[in-house]
Short mmCIF file of C-alpha atoms in Angstrom, two decimals:
data_model
loop_
_atom_site.label_atom_id
_atom_site.label_comp_id
_atom_site.label_asym_id
_atom_site.label_seq_id
_atom_site.Cartn_x
_atom_site.Cartn_y
_atom_site.Cartn_z
CA MET H 1 38.07 -39.18 -5.18
CA PRO H 2 40.78 -38.18 -7.69
CA GLU H 3 42.01 -34.60 -7.33
CA ILE H 4 43.96 -32.67 -9.93
CA LYS H 5 45.32 -29.13 -9.96
CA VAL H 6 44.54 -27.62 -13.35
CA ILE H 7 47.23 -25.01 -12.89
CA LYS H 8 49.91 -27.71 -12.92
CA ILE H 9 48.54 -29.20 -16.14
CA ALA H 10 48.37 -25.77 -17.72
CA ILE H 11 52.02 -25.12 -16.91
CA ILE H 12 53.09 -28.43 -18.46
CA ILE H 13 51.17 -27.68 -21.66
CA LEU H 14 52.57 -24.21 -21.75
CA VAL H 15 56.08 -25.57 -21.56
CA LEU H 16 55.55 -28.36 -24.17
CA ASN H 17 53.51 -26.75 -26.93
CA LEU H 18 53.08 -23.11 -25.83
CA ALA H 19 49.36 -23.34 -26.65
CA CYS H 20 47.89 -22.46 -23.23
CA THR H 21 47.18 -18.82 -22.49
CA VAL H 22 48.65 -17.03 -19.52
CA ALA H 23 45.20 -16.14 -18.22
CA LEU H 24 44.51 -19.72 -17.23
CA ALA H 25 48.05 -20.42 -16.05
CA ASN H 26 48.04 -17.36 -13.78
CA GLN H 27 45.05 -18.28 -11.67
CA GLN H 28 44.61 -21.16 -9.24
CA VAL H 29 41.98 -23.60 -10.48
CA ASN H 30 41.14 -26.57 -8.25
CA LEU H 31 39.16 -29.46 -9.69
CA LYS H 32 37.66 -32.53 -7.99
CA ALA H 33 35.50 -35.27 -9.53
CA LYS H 34 34.84 -38.99 -9.45
CA GLN H 35 36.40 -39.38 -12.87
CA VAL H 36 38.78 -37.02 -14.71
CA THR H 37 39.92 -37.59 -18.32
CA TYR H 38 42.68 -35.53 -19.97
CA GLN H 39 42.93 -35.43 -23.77
CA ARG H 40 46.45 -34.08 -24.22
CA LYS H 41 46.43 -33.46 -28.00
CA LYS H 42 43.13 -31.58 -27.92
CA GLY H 43 43.97 -29.83 -24.64
CA ILE H 44 40.67 -30.87 -23.08
CA ILE H 45 39.79 -32.01 -19.56
CA ILE H 46 36.50 -33.83 -18.97
CA ALA H 47 35.32 -34.37 -15.39
CA THR H 48 32.17 -36.32 -14.43
CA GLY H 49 30.45 -37.31 -11.20
CA ASN H 50 30.06 -34.82 -8.35
CA VAL H 51 32.33 -32.31 -10.04
CA LYS H 52 33.60 -29.37 -7.95
CA LEU H 53 35.66 -26.49 -9.32
CA GLN H 54 37.01 -23.44 -7.56
CA THR H 55 38.75 -20.31 -8.86
CA LYS H 56 39.41 -16.90 -7.36
CA ARG H 57 35.97 -15.64 -8.51
CA LEU H 58 33.96 -18.80 -9.12
CA ASN H 59 32.90 -21.71 -6.96
CA LEU H 60 30.69 -24.30 -8.68
CA SER H 61 29.57 -27.93 -8.75
CA ALA H 62 27.98 -29.86 -11.64
CA ASN H 63 27.29 -33.32 -13.03
CA ARG H 64 29.72 -32.85 -15.93
CA LEU H 65 32.50 -30.39 -16.70
CA LYS H 66 34.53 -29.76 -19.85
CA ILE H 67 37.59 -27.46 -19.86
CA ASN H 68 39.26 -26.43 -23.12
CA LEU H 69 42.78 -25.41 -22.13
CA LYS H 70 43.60 -24.04 -25.59
CA GLN H 71 40.58 -21.71 -25.63
CA ASP H 72 40.51 -21.02 -21.84
CA LYS H 73 36.83 -22.01 -21.75
CA LEU H 74 34.63 -24.14 -19.54
CA LEU H 75 31.30 -25.86 -20.13
CA ALA H 76 29.37 -27.14 -17.09
CA THR H 77 26.12 -29.08 -17.48
CA GLY H 78 23.62 -30.82 -15.24
CA ASN H 79 22.53 -29.22 -11.93
CA VAL H 80 25.12 -26.48 -12.05
CA GLN H 81 25.42 -24.91 -8.57
CA SER H 82 27.53 -21.75 -8.52
CA LYS H 83 28.56 -19.00 -6.12
CA THR H 84 29.70 -15.60 -7.35
CA GLU H 85 29.97 -12.04 -5.99
CA THR H 86 26.31 -11.46 -6.88
CA GLY H 87 24.81 -14.51 -5.18
CA GLU H 88 24.10 -18.23 -5.50
CA TYR H 89 22.62 -19.78 -8.64
CA THR H 90 21.29 -23.12 -9.88
CA SER H 91 21.50 -23.46 -13.68
CA GLN H 92 21.02 -25.99 -16.41
CA LYS H 93 24.23 -24.99 -18.19
CA LEU H 94 27.19 -22.62 -17.81
CA ASN H 95 29.62 -21.41 -20.49
CA TYR H 96 32.62 -19.69 -18.86
CA ASN H 97 35.69 -17.88 -20.22
CA PHE H 98 38.75 -17.91 -17.93
CA LYS H 99 40.50 -15.17 -19.89
CA THR H 100 37.70 -12.61 -19.47
CA ASP H 101 36.27 -14.04 -16.22
CA SER H 102 32.83 -13.99 -17.83
CA GLY H 103 30.12 -16.57 -18.38
CA ILE H 104 26.61 -17.28 -19.57
CA PHE H 105 24.18 -19.16 -17.31
CA ILE H 106 21.26 -20.95 -19.00
CA ASN H 107 17.90 -21.39 -17.21
CA SER H 108 19.04 -20.08 -13.83
CA GLU H 109 17.38 -19.65 -10.47
CA GLY H 110 19.21 -17.65 -7.85
CA ILE H 111 19.18 -15.94 -4.50
CA ILE H 112 20.84 -12.70 -3.47
CA ILE H 113 21.49 -11.95 0.20
CA SER H 114 22.70 -8.53 1.35
CA ASP H 115 22.74 -6.59 4.62
CA SER H 116 20.83 -3.80 2.87
CA LEU H 117 18.05 -6.14 1.66
CA LYS H 118 15.59 -6.93 4.46
CA GLU H 119 14.68 -10.25 2.85
CA PRO H 120 16.52 -12.62 0.47
CA PHE H 121 16.04 -11.67 -3.19
CA TYR H 122 14.88 -14.66 -5.31
CA LEU H 123 15.18 -14.47 -9.09
CA GLN H 124 15.14 -16.60 -12.22
CA ALA H 125 16.00 -15.98 -15.87
CA PRO H 126 16.40 -18.04 -19.05
CA GLN H 127 19.80 -16.44 -19.65
CA THR H 128 22.27 -14.57 -17.45
CA SER H 129 25.47 -12.97 -18.71
CA TYR H 130 28.02 -12.77 -15.88
CA THR H 131 31.14 -10.64 -15.42
CA PRO H 132 32.87 -9.63 -12.17
CA ASN H 133 31.58 -6.06 -12.56
CA LYS H 134 27.96 -6.82 -13.47
CA SER H 135 25.47 -9.49 -14.49
CA ASN H 136 22.79 -8.99 -17.14
CA LEU H 137 19.55 -11.02 -16.97
CA GLN H 138 16.98 -11.26 -19.76
CA LYS H 139 13.24 -11.84 -19.15
CA ALA H 140 13.89 -12.04 -15.41
CA GLU H 141 11.38 -12.77 -12.64
CA PHE H 142 12.12 -11.83 -9.04
CA THR H 143 10.43 -11.72 -5.63
CA THR H 144 11.17 -11.59 -1.89
CA CYS H 145 8.43 -14.16 -1.13
CA ASP H 146 10.03 -17.47 -0.09
CA LEU H 147 6.98 -19.68 -0.71
CA GLU H 148 7.31 -22.52 -3.21
CA GLU H 149 4.63 -20.75 -5.27
CA PRO H 150 5.15 -17.02 -4.47
CA HIS H 151 1.92 -15.05 -4.02
CA TYR H 152 3.47 -12.17 -5.99
CA HIS H 153 6.43 -11.57 -8.29
CA PHE H 154 7.92 -8.97 -10.62
CA GLN H 155 8.68 -9.52 -14.29
CA ALA H 156 11.38 -7.43 -15.99
CA GLU H 157 12.39 -7.27 -19.64
CA SER H 158 15.99 -7.01 -18.46
CA MET H 159 17.91 -6.64 -15.23
CA THR H 160 21.47 -5.66 -14.32
CA ILE H 161 23.14 -6.62 -11.04
CA TYR H 162 26.12 -4.53 -9.92
CA PRO H 163 27.90 -6.40 -7.07
CA GLU H 164 27.83 -4.58 -3.71
CA ASP H 165 26.15 -1.60 -5.39
CA LYS H 166 22.63 -2.04 -6.78
CA ILE H 167 20.13 -3.95 -8.91
CA VAL H 168 18.48 -2.11 -11.81
CA ALA H 169 15.43 -3.65 -13.49
CA TYR H 170 13.82 -2.26 -16.66
CA HIS H 171 10.18 -2.37 -17.82
CA VAL H 172 8.89 -4.08 -14.68
CA THR H 173 5.38 -5.47 -14.10
CA LEU H 174 4.04 -6.50 -10.70
CA TRP H 175 1.95 -9.70 -10.75
CA GLU H 176 -0.27 -10.38 -7.72
CA PHE H 177 -2.65 -13.16 -6.57
CA ASN H 178 -0.12 -15.95 -6.98
CA GLY H 179 1.30 -14.27 -10.05
CA GLN H 180 -1.95 -14.39 -12.04
CA VAL H 181 -2.94 -10.71 -12.29
CA PRO H 182 -0.74 -7.80 -13.47
CA ILE H 183 -1.55 -4.72 -11.37
CA PHE H 184 1.25 -2.16 -11.90
CA TYR H 185 4.10 -1.16 -14.22
CA TRP H 186 7.37 0.73 -13.72
CA PRO H 187 9.79 1.72 -16.47
CA ILE H 188 12.66 1.20 -14.00
CA LEU H 189 13.18 -0.18 -10.49
CA VAL H 190 16.37 0.20 -8.42
CA TYR H 191 17.39 -1.78 -5.30
CA SER H 192 20.47 -0.61 -3.44
CA PHE H 193 23.06 -2.79 -1.70
CA LYS H 194 24.74 0.26 -0.13
CA ASN H 195 21.80 1.88 1.62
CA HIS H 196 19.38 0.25 4.04
CA GLN H 197 16.81 2.73 2.69
CA GLN H 198 15.98 1.38 -0.75
CA ILE H 199 15.93 3.88 -3.62
CA PHE H 200 12.55 2.56 -4.77
CA LYS H 201 10.04 0.95 -2.39
CA PRO H 202 6.59 -0.29 -3.49
CA GLN H 203 3.76 -1.38 -1.19
CA VAL H 204 0.56 -3.20 -2.15
CA GLY H 205 -2.57 -3.68 -0.03
CA TYR H 206 -6.27 -3.06 0.51
CA ASN H 207 -8.08 -0.31 2.42
CA GLN H 208 -11.82 -0.36 3.13
CA GLN H 209 -12.17 3.31 2.29
CA LYS H 210 -9.74 3.56 -0.65
CA GLY H 211 -9.85 0.04 -2.11
CA TRP H 212 -6.88 -1.81 -3.57
CA PHE H 213 -3.77 0.35 -3.67
CA ILE H 214 -0.19 0.41 -4.87
CA LYS H 215 2.06 2.90 -3.09
CA THR H 216 5.49 3.70 -4.50
CA THR H 217 8.21 5.66 -2.74
CA TYR H 218 11.34 6.97 -4.43
CA ASN H 219 14.14 7.86 -1.96
CA TYR H 220 16.62 10.42 -3.21
CA ASP H 221 19.88 11.44 -1.55
CA ARG H 222 21.76 14.50 -2.74
CA GLU H 223 23.01 17.32 -0.48
CA ASP H 224 19.61 16.99 1.17
CA PHE H 225 17.40 13.91 1.00
CA GLY H 226 13.77 12.90 0.94
CA GLN H 227 11.03 10.84 -0.71
CA LEU H 228 8.78 11.21 -3.72
CA TYR H 229 5.38 9.46 -3.71
CA LEU H 230 3.29 8.16 -6.58
CA ASP H 231 0.28 6.12 -5.42
CA TYR H 232 -2.86 4.64 -6.97
CA PHE H 233 -6.12 3.70 -5.19
CA SER H 234 -8.82 1.75 -7.01
CA LYS H 235 -11.68 3.79 -5.49
CA LEU H 236 -10.03 7.23 -5.45
CA GLY H 237 -7.52 7.43 -8.28
CA PHE H 238 -3.95 8.74 -8.28
CA ALA H 239 -2.08 10.58 -5.53
CA ILE H 240 1.29 12.36 -5.57
CA GLY H 241 3.45 13.86 -2.85
CA ALA H 242 6.90 14.48 -1.44
CA LYS H 243 8.77 14.81 1.85
CA HIS H 244 12.00 16.78 1.79
CA TYR H 245 14.51 16.83 4.66
CA TYR H 246 16.95 19.71 5.06
CA LYS H 247 19.33 21.33 7.60
CA THR H 248 19.71 24.98 8.55
CA LEU H 249 22.04 24.44 11.54
CA LYS H 250 24.52 21.72 12.55
CA ASN H 251 22.20 20.08 15.08
CA ASP H 252 19.00 21.00 13.28
CA ASN H 253 16.74 18.73 11.20
CA ALA H 254 13.68 19.92 9.32
CA SER H 255 11.21 18.42 6.87
CA LEU H 256 8.50 19.68 4.53
CA TYR H 257 5.71 17.30 3.47
CA PHE H 258 2.84 17.65 1.02
CA TYR H 259 0.40 15.13 -0.46
CA LEU H 260 -2.35 15.58 -3.09
CA GLU H 261 -5.09 12.93 -3.48
CA GLU H 262 -7.48 12.57 -6.38
CA ASP H 263 -11.00 11.48 -5.37
CA ASN H 264 -13.22 10.10 -8.13
CA ARG H 265 -16.16 10.07 -5.69
CA ASN H 266 -15.90 13.84 -5.11
CA PRO H 267 -14.32 15.20 -8.31
CA THR H 268 -15.51 18.78 -7.68
CA LEU H 269 -13.84 18.95 -4.24
CA SER H 270 -10.60 17.07 -4.91
CA PRO H 271 -7.67 17.00 -4.91
CA TRP H 272 -7.44 16.68 -1.14
CA ILE H 273 -4.46 18.55 0.30
CA SER H 274 -2.20 17.59 3.24
CA LEU H 275 0.76 19.72 4.38
CA GLU H 276 3.21 19.50 7.29
CA LEU H 277 6.30 21.49 8.31
CA LYS H 278 8.40 19.95 11.08
CA ARG H 279 11.65 20.93 12.76
CA GLU H 280 13.86 19.26 15.37
CA TYR H 281 16.89 20.58 17.21
CA LYS H 282 19.17 18.58 19.51
CA ALA H 283 22.14 19.84 21.51
CA GLU H 284 24.03 18.48 24.50
CA ASP H 285 21.47 19.60 27.12
CA THR H 286 18.62 21.09 25.06
CA SER H 287 16.23 19.75 22.43
CA TYR H 288 13.03 21.03 20.89
CA THR H 289 10.53 19.94 18.27
CA TRP H 290 7.73 21.88 16.59
CA SER H 291 5.39 21.10 13.73
CA VAL H 292 2.54 22.68 11.81
CA GLY H 293 0.07 20.52 9.88
CA TYR H 294 -2.84 21.44 7.64
CA LYS H 295 -5.53 19.51 5.74
CA ASP H 296 -8.48 20.80 3.73
CA HIS H 297 -10.51 17.69 4.57
CA TYR H 298 -11.44 15.26 7.30
CA SER H 299 -11.22 11.50 6.87
CA ASN H 300 -10.41 8.27 8.65
CA TYR H 301 -10.25 4.61 7.71
CA LEU H 302 -14.04 4.18 7.90
CA THR H 303 -15.48 7.35 6.33
CA THR H 304 -15.02 9.06 2.98
CA PRO H 305 -13.23 12.45 2.98
CA GLN H 306 -15.34 15.50 3.79
CA LYS H 307 -14.48 19.13 3.11
CA ASN H 308 -13.29 20.70 6.36
CA ASN H 309 -10.24 22.70 7.41
CA TRP H 310 -7.94 20.92 9.85
CA LEU H 311 -5.02 22.66 11.62
CA ASN H 312 -2.59 21.08 14.06
CA ILE H 313 0.27 22.91 15.83
CA SER H 314 2.58 21.29 18.38
CA ALA H 315 5.80 22.25 20.13
CA LYS H 316 7.86 20.79 22.95
CA GLN H 317 11.22 21.51 24.54
CA LYS H 318 13.48 19.58 26.91
CA VAL H 319 16.20 21.24 28.97
CA GLU H 320 18.61 19.38 31.27
CA PHE H 321 20.35 21.04 34.22
CA THR H 322 22.95 19.68 36.63
CA ASN H 323 20.49 18.24 39.16
CA TRP H 324 17.12 18.41 37.41
CA GLN H 325 15.45 18.76 34.02
CA HIS H 326 12.15 19.87 32.58
CA ASN H 327 9.87 19.48 29.55
CA TRP H 328 7.23 21.86 28.31
CA GLY H 329 4.75 21.17 25.56
CA LEU H 330 2.07 22.90 23.52
CA LYS H 331 -0.59 21.37 21.30
CA TYR H 332 -3.25 23.23 19.35
CA ARG H 333 -5.77 21.95 16.86
CA LYS H 334 -8.76 23.28 14.99
CA ASN H 335 -11.15 20.97 13.13
CA ARG H 336 -14.82 20.16 12.66
CA SER H 337 -15.17 18.99 16.29
CA TYR H 338 -13.26 21.83 17.98
CA ASN H 339 -13.25 25.54 17.22
CA HIS H 340 -10.18 25.66 19.44
CA ASP H 341 -8.35 22.91 21.35
CA LEU H 342 -5.29 23.92 23.40
CA ASP H 343 -3.15 21.67 25.63
CA LEU H 344 -0.25 23.09 27.68
CA SER H 345 2.02 20.95 29.88
CA LEU H 346 5.09 21.39 32.06
CA ASP H 347 7.01 18.46 33.54
CA VAL H 348 9.85 18.90 36.02
CA TRP H 349 11.71 15.91 37.37
CA GLY H 350 14.88 15.15 39.27
CA LEU H 351 14.21 17.59 42.14
CA LYS H 352 15.23 16.77 45.71
CA ASP H 353 18.18 14.56 44.74
CA ASN H 354 16.26 13.03 41.83
CA ASN H 355 13.41 11.86 44.07
CA LEU H 356 10.70 14.42 43.27
CA ASP H 357 8.79 14.84 39.96
CA LEU H 358 6.16 17.50 39.23
CA ASN H 359 3.80 17.97 36.29
CA LEU H 360 1.31 20.74 35.44
CA ASP H 361 -1.36 20.61 32.72
CA TYR H 362 -3.90 23.02 31.27
CA ILE H 363 -6.53 22.13 28.64
CA TYR H 364 -8.88 24.57 26.92
CA GLN H 365 -11.53 23.35 24.46
CA GLN H 366 -14.11 25.43 22.65
CA GLN H 367 -16.80 23.42 20.88
CA PRO H 368 -19.89 24.73 19.09
CA LYS H 369 -22.07 24.45 22.23
CA THR H 370 -19.69 24.33 25.15
CA THR H 371 -16.43 25.69 26.56
CA PHE H 372 -14.22 23.50 28.71
CA ASN H 373 -11.24 24.29 30.98
CA GLU H 374 -9.19 21.74 32.93
CA TYR H 375 -6.27 22.29 35.31
CA GLY H 376 -4.10 19.43 36.56
CA VAL H 377 -1.29 19.02 39.11
CA GLY H 378 0.68 15.80 39.57
CA LEU H 379 3.32 14.93 42.16
CA ASN H 380 5.50 11.86 42.63
CA TYR H 381 7.97 11.48 45.50
CA LYS H 382 10.22 8.55 46.40
CA LYS H 383 12.16 8.06 49.62
CA TYR H 384 14.80 5.33 49.34
CA PHE H 385 15.87 3.31 52.39
CA SER H 386 18.11 1.02 50.30
CA ASP H 387 18.74 0.35 46.60
CA ASP H 388 15.53 -1.67 46.27
CA LEU H 389 13.35 -0.61 49.25
CA TYR H 390 11.57 2.72 49.01
CA LEU H 391 8.46 4.69 49.95
CA ASN H 392 6.47 5.87 46.91
CA TYR H 393 3.89 8.71 47.09
CA ASN H 394 1.64 9.89 44.21
CA TYR H 395 -0.79 12.81 44.22
CA ASP H 396 -3.03 13.93 41.31
CA TYR H 397 -5.42 16.90 41.38
CA GLU H 398 -7.81 17.96 38.61
CA TYR H 399 -10.16 20.95 38.35
CA HIS H 400 -12.88 21.05 35.63
CA ALA H 401 -14.89 24.04 34.51
CA GLU H 402 -17.47 23.42 31.74
CA ASN H 403 -19.74 26.38 31.03
CA GLU H 404 -21.15 27.14 34.52
CA ASP H 405 -20.45 23.69 36.05
CA ASN H 406 -17.31 23.32 38.18
CA SER H 407 -15.90 20.18 39.77
CA TRP H 408 -12.66 18.89 41.24
CA GLN H 409 -11.13 15.62 42.37
CA TYR H 410 -7.86 14.30 43.71
CA LYS H 411 -6.24 10.88 44.16
CA THR H 412 -3.42 9.81 46.46
CA ASP H 413 -1.39 6.61 46.58
CA LEU H 414 1.11 5.81 49.33
CA ARG H 415 2.98 2.52 49.48
CA LEU H 416 6.15 0.85 50.76
CA GLN H 417 7.71 -1.17 47.95
CA LEU H 418 10.57 -3.66 47.55
CA ASP H 419 11.80 -4.58 44.05
CA LYS H 420 14.01 -7.65 43.62
CA SER H 421 14.84 -9.64 40.49
CA LYS H 422 13.16 -12.76 41.89
CA TYR H 423 10.18 -11.09 43.55
CA ASN H 424 8.67 -7.76 44.56
CA TRP H 425 6.09 -6.74 47.13
CA SER H 426 4.22 -3.62 48.21
CA VAL H 427 2.04 -2.50 51.11
CA GLY H 428 0.09 0.72 50.90
CA ALA H 429 -3.17 2.66 50.61
CA LYS H 430 -5.21 4.52 47.95
CA PHE H 431 -7.66 7.38 48.40
CA LYS H 432 -9.95 9.29 45.99
CA ARG H 433 -12.20 12.25 46.77
CA ASP H 434 -14.12 14.84 44.73
CA ASN H 435 -16.20 17.93 45.50
CA GLU H 436 -19.16 15.72 46.50
CA GLY H 437 -17.28 13.55 49.00
CA ILE H 438 -15.13 10.44 49.33
CA ASN H 439 -15.35 8.08 46.33
CA TYR H 440 -13.32 5.19 47.73
CA TYR H 441 -10.24 4.21 49.72
CA ASP H 442 -8.16 1.03 49.93
CA LEU H 443 -6.63 0.62 53.39
CA PRO H 444 -4.59 -1.48 53.55
CA GLU H 445 -3.58 -3.00 50.21
CA ALA H 446 -0.84 -5.64 49.85
CA GLN H 447 0.61 -7.46 46.86
CA LEU H 448 3.37 -9.99 46.19
CA THR H 449 4.69 -10.95 42.73
CA ILE H 450 7.24 -13.71 42.09
CA HIS H 451 9.23 -14.39 38.92
CA PRO H 452 9.83 -18.18 38.64
CA GLY H 453 12.27 -17.79 35.75
CA GLU H 454 14.64 -15.79 37.94
CA ILE H 455 14.20 -18.10 40.93
CA TRP H 456 15.06 -21.31 39.06
CA SER H 457 17.16 -19.72 36.22
CA ASN H 458 14.87 -21.22 33.58
CA LYS H 459 14.39 -19.33 30.28
CA LEU H 460 11.07 -21.05 29.62
CA LEU H 461 9.71 -19.61 32.88
CA ASN H 462 11.01 -16.06 32.30
CA PRO H 463 7.70 -14.84 30.78
CA LEU H 464 5.74 -16.22 33.79
CA ASP H 465 4.61 -13.96 36.66
CA ILE H 466 2.53 -15.06 39.66
CA THR H 467 0.83 -12.44 41.85
CA VAL H 468 -1.20 -12.76 45.05
CA GLY H 469 -2.76 -9.84 46.92
CA GLY H 470 -5.59 -8.45 48.95
CA LEU H 471 -7.20 -5.22 50.04
CA ASN H 472 -9.78 -3.67 52.33
CA ARG H 473 -11.94 -1.27 50.27
CA TYR H 474 -14.55 1.32 51.16
CA ASN H 475 -16.83 2.69 48.41
CA ASP H 476 -19.31 5.55 48.77
CA SER H 477 -22.10 3.31 47.47
CA TRP H 478 -21.48 0.63 50.14
CA LEU H 479 -22.71 0.62 53.72
CA GLU H 480 -19.49 -0.87 55.09
CA PRO H 481 -15.97 -1.81 53.84
CA LYS H 482 -15.45 -5.07 51.95
CA GLN H 483 -12.44 -7.30 51.54
CA GLN H 484 -11.00 -8.81 48.35
CA GLY H 485 -8.29 -11.37 47.73
CA TYR H 486 -6.89 -12.21 44.31
CA THR H 487 -4.46 -14.42 42.44
CA ARG H 488 -3.11 -13.56 38.99
CA VAL H 489 -1.02 -15.71 36.67
CA GLY H 490 0.39 -14.16 33.50
CA TYR H 491 2.52 -15.53 30.68
CA GLU H 492 3.61 -13.12 27.94
CA ASP H 493 6.34 -13.54 25.36
CA TYR H 494 7.39 -12.98 21.74
CA LEU H 495 8.22 -15.77 19.29
CA SER H 496 10.16 -15.11 16.07
CA LEU H 497 8.67 -17.42 13.44
CA THR H 498 10.76 -16.10 10.52
CA ASP H 499 12.66 -12.90 9.72
CA ASN H 500 9.35 -11.41 8.53
CA ASN H 501 6.94 -12.81 11.11
CA ARG H 502 6.79 -12.39 14.88
CA LEU H 503 4.12 -13.82 17.20
CA HIS H 504 3.16 -12.05 20.43
CA TYR H 505 1.14 -14.18 22.84
CA ASN H 506 -0.32 -13.04 26.16
CA GLN H 507 -2.27 -15.28 28.55
CA GLN H 508 -3.72 -13.96 31.80
CA PHE H 509 -5.67 -15.82 34.49
CA GLU H 510 -7.24 -14.09 37.52
CA GLN H 511 -9.21 -15.45 40.50
CA ASN H 512 -11.01 -13.04 42.89
CA ILE H 513 -12.59 -13.91 46.24
CA TYR H 514 -14.79 -11.38 48.11
CA SER H 515 -15.87 -11.15 51.74
CA THR H 516 -19.50 -11.24 50.55
CA GLY H 517 -18.97 -14.90 49.57
CA HIS H 518 -18.84 -14.19 45.85
CA GLN H 519 -16.07 -15.47 43.60
CA HIS H 520 -15.05 -14.44 40.14
CA TRP H 521 -12.46 -15.69 37.71
CA SER H 522 -11.42 -14.65 34.23
CA TYR H 523 -9.07 -15.91 31.51
CA GLN H 524 -7.73 -13.84 28.63
CA ASN H 525 -5.81 -15.26 25.72
CA ARG H 526 -4.44 -13.02 22.99
CA PHE H 527 -2.23 -13.70 19.96
CA ASP H 528 -0.85 -10.95 17.69
CA LEU H 529 1.02 -11.77 14.50
CA THR H 530 3.30 -9.04 13.15
CA THR H 531 4.27 -9.60 9.53
CA LYS H 532 6.32 -7.69 6.95
CA LEU H 533 5.33 -9.81 3.96
CA PRO H 534 3.47 -7.05 2.07
CA PHE H 535 6.27 -4.49 2.60
CA GLY H 536 9.84 -3.85 1.53
CA TRP H 537 9.63 -5.26 -1.98
#
């Protein structure tokens, strides 16, 4: 393939007739093609057949290329593939000016990839005006859907791309259902290349209670930062809200949230109000979080909102000492189900050389017809004989008082356990008793689990676990103890289909054999697909 350096030609012309501008002579322009023709008197180069041209800012290929050395201009036609600071484009035609480093792309389709955009940004426009500082697109269409026929797209009267900064689109319409139905309009949309949190973020979907919806979030960032919300629901109407984040101390973070919802089904009761004040503090050895939430209604995904005051208060603190640490928590709520609901907890762990953990709980509930109190004590102790062999003891005690009825129960679990990367086993016993007598005990109980992927160093076998075990159980409803043996085979893993789709599959097989002569087996197969297609537009 012939290869010619345009810069050398430009220098010759500059020396002979002084007609070539310095702009072209000062930049390196490499040209390759199957056939190159140079018309010296006219100062024109024509290249055809698999043409490739590269400058400092432009990298393109085309079927045919014409360079006018006297005017410092280029005309590329036929399957014009180009790479610039703003992305990659396929165009029918390109007019380019070397002196101003600017060009006009005709009938272009392109893709923009940025670390701040979660998905590639696909766009097309009948005309694109390019400069190093910005690109202007007229009548542009864009989407993040990579299907051959996207199920949604945006149409903008005009769009400006600022390299490594942002995309600004004006008079934008969202078209859904394979681009057949217009469902929302924005006067302006902004996508940032600098921030992973986009300035403007729409979300489209369907809710059984609220109908079709379009949710829009505007992220602002000044001295403080936050979000503004403007949403529309086909069954309810419009909703507005905001969440503002602020700091009062160096290690302190706080937020204030409010949301107002119109409800066309209950116009005399709406708008529905939601409020929340939250604060977090983190230091080297101390952290705490508290929040207060209020709603003037009750609703879930299945029922329509109903007028009812809802109050939720929560607080928790974590303090770390040299040899131990503790957490305490408080939760309080008041709604249509509970006049008062209080939950207090205290967790202390790391005692006795980090081998003893203790937790205390208290729950108080006052309902219209009953009052309930519950006290709980939990204890976990581990005695290590080596790095992977230890004795594990658990004890849980609960006391219930509901009106005039009182009851209590406790459970214990003692076992010797060995944990290795290739296998683990345990031998132990369980016991449960309440105020009426013994419920059950397992004595003894043994279990062995092997991990074939670790044994044979095979990645395909890493999600596979095989467990065999057995126990001798006594139950208060049986006349004598019974024995049970079991085998379990499990295979669980995650598979990334695309950047936006992840598949979680979990298969479990279990076979049980009982001393009564009965047998039982079960098989469970579950697939969960996590997708981000409707989000992050």
